Coordinates of C-alpha atoms in Angstrom, one line a residue:
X2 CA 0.0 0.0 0.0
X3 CA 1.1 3.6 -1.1
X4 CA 2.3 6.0 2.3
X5 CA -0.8 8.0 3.2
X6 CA 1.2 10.8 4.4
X7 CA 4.5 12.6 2.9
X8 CA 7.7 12.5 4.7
X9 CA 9.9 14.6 3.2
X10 CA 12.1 14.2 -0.4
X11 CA 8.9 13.8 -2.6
X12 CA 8.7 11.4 -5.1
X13 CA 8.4 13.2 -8.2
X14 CA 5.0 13.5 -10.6
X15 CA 5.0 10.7 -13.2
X16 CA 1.7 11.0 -14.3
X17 CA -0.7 13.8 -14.8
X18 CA -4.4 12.5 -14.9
X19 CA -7.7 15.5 -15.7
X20 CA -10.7 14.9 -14.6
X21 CA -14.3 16.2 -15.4
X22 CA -16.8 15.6 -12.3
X23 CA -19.8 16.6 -11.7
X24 CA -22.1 18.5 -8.3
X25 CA -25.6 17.5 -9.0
X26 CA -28.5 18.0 -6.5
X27 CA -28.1 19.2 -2.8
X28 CA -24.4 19.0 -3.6
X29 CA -24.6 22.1 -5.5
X30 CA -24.4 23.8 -2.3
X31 CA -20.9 22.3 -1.6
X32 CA -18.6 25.1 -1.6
X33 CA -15.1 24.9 -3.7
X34 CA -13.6 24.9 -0.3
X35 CA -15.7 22.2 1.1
X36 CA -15.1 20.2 -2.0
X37 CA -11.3 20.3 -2.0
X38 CA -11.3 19.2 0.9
X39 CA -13.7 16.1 -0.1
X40 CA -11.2 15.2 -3.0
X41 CA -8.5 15.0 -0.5
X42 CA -10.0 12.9 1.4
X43 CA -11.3 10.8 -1.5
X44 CA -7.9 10.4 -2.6
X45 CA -6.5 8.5 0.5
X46 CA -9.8 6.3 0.7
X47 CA -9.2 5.4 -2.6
X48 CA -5.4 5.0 -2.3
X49 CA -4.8 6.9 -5.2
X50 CA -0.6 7.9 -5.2
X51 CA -1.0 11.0 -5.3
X52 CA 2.4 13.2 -5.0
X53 CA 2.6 16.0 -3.0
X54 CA 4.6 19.4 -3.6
X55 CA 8.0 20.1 -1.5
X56 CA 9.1 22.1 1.2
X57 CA 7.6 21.8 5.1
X58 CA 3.9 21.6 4.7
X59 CA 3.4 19.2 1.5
X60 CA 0.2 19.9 -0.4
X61 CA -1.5 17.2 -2.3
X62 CA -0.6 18.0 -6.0
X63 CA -4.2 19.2 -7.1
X64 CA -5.1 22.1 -9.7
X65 CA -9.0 23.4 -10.2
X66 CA -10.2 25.4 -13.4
X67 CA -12.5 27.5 -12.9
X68 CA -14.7 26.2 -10.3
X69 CA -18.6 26.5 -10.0
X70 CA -19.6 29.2 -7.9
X71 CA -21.4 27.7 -4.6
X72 CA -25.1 27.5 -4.8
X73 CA -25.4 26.1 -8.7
X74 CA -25.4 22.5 -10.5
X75 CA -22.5 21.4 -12.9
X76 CA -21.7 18.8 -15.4
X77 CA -18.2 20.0 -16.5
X78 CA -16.1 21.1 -13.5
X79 CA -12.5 20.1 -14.5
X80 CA -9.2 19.5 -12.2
X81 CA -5.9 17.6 -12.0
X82 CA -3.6 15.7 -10.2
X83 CA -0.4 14.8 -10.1
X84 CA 0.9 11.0 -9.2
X85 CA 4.2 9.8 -8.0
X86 CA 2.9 6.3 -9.8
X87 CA 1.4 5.3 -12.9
X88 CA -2.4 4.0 -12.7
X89 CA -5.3 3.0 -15.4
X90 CA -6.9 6.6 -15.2
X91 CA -10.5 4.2 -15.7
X92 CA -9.7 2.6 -12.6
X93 CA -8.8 5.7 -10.7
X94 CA -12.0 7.4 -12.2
X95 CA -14.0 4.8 -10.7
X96 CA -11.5 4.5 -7.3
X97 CA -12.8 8.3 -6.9
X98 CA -16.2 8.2 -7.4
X99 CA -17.0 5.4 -5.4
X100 CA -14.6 7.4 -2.8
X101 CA -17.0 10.9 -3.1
X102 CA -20.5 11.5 -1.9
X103 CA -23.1 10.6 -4.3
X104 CA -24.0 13.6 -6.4
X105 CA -20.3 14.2 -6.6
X106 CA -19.5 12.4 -9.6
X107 CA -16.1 11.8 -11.2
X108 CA -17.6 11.4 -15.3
X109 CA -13.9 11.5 -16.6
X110 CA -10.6 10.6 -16.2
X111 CA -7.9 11.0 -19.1
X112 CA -3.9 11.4 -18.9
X113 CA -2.3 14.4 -19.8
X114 CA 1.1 15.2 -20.8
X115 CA 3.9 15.9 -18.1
X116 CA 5.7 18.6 -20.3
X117 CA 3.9 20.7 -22.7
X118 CA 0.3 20.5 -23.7
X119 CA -0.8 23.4 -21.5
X120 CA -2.9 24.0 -18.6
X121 CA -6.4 23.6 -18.3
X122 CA -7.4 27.1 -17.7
X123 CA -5.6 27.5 -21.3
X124 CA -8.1 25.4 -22.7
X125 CA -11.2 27.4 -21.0
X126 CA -12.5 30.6 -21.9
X127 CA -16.4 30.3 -22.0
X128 CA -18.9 28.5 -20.4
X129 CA -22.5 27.1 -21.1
X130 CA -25.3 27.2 -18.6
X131 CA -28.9 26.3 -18.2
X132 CA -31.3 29.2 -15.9
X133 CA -34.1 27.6 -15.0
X134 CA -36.4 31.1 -14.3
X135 CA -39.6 29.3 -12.0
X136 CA -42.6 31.5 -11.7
X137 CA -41.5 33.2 -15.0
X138 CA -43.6 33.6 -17.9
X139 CA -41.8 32.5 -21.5
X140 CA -43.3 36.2 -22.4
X141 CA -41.8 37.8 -19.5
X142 CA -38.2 36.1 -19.8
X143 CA -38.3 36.6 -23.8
X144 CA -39.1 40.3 -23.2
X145 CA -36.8 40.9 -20.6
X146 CA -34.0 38.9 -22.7
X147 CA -35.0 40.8 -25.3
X148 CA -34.0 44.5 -23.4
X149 CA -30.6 43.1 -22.4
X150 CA -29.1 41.8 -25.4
X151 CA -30.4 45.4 -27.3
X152 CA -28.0 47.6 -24.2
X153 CA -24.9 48.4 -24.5
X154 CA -23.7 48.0 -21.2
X155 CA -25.4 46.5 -18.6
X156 CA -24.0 47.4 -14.9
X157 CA -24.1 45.5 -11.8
X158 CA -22.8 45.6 -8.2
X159 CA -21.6 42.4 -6.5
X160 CA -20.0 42.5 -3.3
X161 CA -16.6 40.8 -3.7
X162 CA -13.5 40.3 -1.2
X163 CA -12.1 43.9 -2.1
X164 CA -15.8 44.7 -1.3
X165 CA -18.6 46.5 -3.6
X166 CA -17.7 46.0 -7.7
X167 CA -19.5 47.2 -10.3
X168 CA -19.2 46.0 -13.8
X169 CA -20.6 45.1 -17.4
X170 CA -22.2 41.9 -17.7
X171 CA -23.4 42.5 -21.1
X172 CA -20.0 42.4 -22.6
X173 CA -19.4 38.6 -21.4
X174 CA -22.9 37.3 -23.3
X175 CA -21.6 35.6 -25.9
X176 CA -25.5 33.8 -26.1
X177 CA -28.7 34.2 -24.1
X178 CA -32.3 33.3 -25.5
X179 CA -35.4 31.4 -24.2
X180 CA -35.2 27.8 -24.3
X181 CA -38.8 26.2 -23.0
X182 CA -41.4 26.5 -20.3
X183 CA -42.5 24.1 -18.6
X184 CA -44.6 23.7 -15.3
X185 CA -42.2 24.0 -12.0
X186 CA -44.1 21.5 -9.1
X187 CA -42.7 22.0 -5.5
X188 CA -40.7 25.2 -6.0
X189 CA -43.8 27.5 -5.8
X190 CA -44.9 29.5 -3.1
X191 CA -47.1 27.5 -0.7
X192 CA -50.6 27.4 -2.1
X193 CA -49.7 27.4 -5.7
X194 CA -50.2 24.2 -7.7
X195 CA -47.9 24.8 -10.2
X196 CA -46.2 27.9 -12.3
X197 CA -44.8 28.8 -15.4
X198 CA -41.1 27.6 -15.2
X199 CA -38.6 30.0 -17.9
X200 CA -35.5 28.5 -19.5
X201 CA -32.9 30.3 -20.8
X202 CA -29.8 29.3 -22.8
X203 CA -26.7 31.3 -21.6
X204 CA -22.7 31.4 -22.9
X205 CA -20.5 33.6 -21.4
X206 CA -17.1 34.3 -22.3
X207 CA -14.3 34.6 -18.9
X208 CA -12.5 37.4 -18.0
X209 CA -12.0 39.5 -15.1
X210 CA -14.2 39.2 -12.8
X211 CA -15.7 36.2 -14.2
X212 CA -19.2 37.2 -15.2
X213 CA -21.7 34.4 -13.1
X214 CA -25.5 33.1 -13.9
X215 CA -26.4 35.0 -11.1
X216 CA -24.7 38.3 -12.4
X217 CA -26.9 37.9 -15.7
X218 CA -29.6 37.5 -13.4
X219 CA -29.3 40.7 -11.9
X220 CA -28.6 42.3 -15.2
X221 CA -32.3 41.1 -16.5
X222 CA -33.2 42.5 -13.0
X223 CA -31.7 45.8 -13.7
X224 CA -33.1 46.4 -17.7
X225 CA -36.3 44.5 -16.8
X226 CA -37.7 44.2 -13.6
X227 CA -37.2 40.5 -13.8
X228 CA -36.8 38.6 -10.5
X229 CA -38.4 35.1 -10.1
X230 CA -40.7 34.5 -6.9
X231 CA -38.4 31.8 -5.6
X232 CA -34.8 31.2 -6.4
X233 CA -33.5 30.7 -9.8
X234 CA -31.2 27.1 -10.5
X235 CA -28.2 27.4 -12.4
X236 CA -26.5 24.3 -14.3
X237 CA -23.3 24.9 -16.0
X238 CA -23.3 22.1 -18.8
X239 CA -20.2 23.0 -20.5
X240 CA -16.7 24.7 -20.3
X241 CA -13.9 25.2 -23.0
X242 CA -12.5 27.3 -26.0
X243 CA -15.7 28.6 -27.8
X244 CA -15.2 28.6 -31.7
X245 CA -16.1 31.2 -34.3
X246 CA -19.0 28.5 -34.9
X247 CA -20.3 29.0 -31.1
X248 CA -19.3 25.3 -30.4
X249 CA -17.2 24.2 -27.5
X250 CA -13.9 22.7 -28.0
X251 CA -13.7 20.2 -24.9
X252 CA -11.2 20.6 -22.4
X253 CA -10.0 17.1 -22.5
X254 CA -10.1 16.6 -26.4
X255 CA -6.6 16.8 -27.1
X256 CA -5.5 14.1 -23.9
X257 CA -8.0 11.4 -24.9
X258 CA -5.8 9.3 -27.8
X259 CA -3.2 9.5 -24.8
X260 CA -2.5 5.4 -24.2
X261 CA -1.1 4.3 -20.4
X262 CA 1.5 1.9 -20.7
X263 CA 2.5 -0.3 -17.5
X264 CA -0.6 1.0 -15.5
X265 CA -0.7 -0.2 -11.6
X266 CA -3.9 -1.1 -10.2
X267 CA -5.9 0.7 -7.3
X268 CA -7.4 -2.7 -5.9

């Protein structure tokens, strides 16, 4: 069995594994934070050999791209790790999620180059999402998405660690029209059998600061008056380079043809 805990003169990285996981249901509330610390743990239940960075307080060797903000869904959050032995990344995908609470889900794990190739946050520059808009009319979303795309600037405020920050979150909408309606059941006021439920299709581009669903919201707040009785849901379904085309290049395109070769076994 691998050491659970460094002791000094690291064994260096030999492998570099990427994974795409998921936070589905109540686990959208899990907080970057609280999730790190989740895929730490998972790592040693799972005895994955994961190297650790040098000096007197190792650190697990463990990079995140743009993570989810707390509070909304994903099905394309993206990280990776560093191993001081090789492993079939299948078997550690599975090793992991069985390791992680369920609606934490590891979807993906590929190997990536140790020199060259990039980072991750190279290979990320917009992201997809789903609003689901309960208690919204389709009229009422379509007019209000209407008014924001058709300003030039749309300011907000959010209150950020350097405190209050105003900026543009027009700029960062690459895409943002009206998807459906459908009926929301159990996320209406108390008394109410069912509502109007809008969807809209959103793509922003990332920059500084990273223009959020919930930013956009408040920008169809500002232009509109629009503000849904009870809380909007957010799910980020994809993240990568967005093409002249409006199509996502994924993340961990280029890693996939990647063969292991003498793979060890988690079991």
């Amino acid at each position: 069995m691998a050491k659970r805990q460094p002791e000094g003169g690291q064994d260096p990285v030999v492998q570099r594994i990427r994974l795409r996981y998921a936070k589905r249901g109540p686990m959208r509330f899990t907080s970057h934070r609280d999730f790190a610390r989740a895929f730490e743990r998972a790592l040693l239940r799972a005895n994955v050999p994961i190297a650790y960075s040098q000096g007197f307080t190792p650190h697990p060797k463990v990079s995140y791209a743009s993570a989810a903000p707390t509070g909304v869904a994903s099905e394309a959050e993206y990280l990776e790790i560093g191993l001081r032995a090789v492993v079939d990344p299948d078997d550690l995908r599975a090793a992991l999620d069985a390791a992680l609470s369920p609606g934490l889900d590891v979807i993906e794990a590929v190997q990536s180059p140790l020199n060259g190739g990039g980072s991750l946050a190279d290979r990320i520059d917009a992201s997809a999402w789903h609003l689901e808009l309960p208690g919204i009319t389709p009229a009422s979303a379509e007019a209000a998405v209407r008014a924001f795309l058709a300003a030039g600037e749309v300011l907000v405020e959010r209150l950020t660690k350097q405190g209050k920050r105003v900026f543009d979150t027009r700029a960062a909408v690459v895409r943002l029209e009206l998807l459906e309606a459908s009926s929301a059941l159990g996320d209406v006021p108390s008394g109410v059998a069912e509502a109007p439920c809008a969807i809209l299709d959103l793509v922003v581009r990332q920059g500084t600061p990273t223009v959020r669903p919930d930013d956009v919201l408040s920008g169809l707040r500002v232009v509109a008056d629009l503000e849904p009785p009870v809380p909007p849901r957010a799910t980020r379904l994809a993240q990568g380079v967005l093409t002249a085309q409006g199509e996502f290049v994924d993340p961990l395109a280029a890693d996939r043809p990647a063969a292991v070769v003498g793979a060890s076994s988690l079991v």
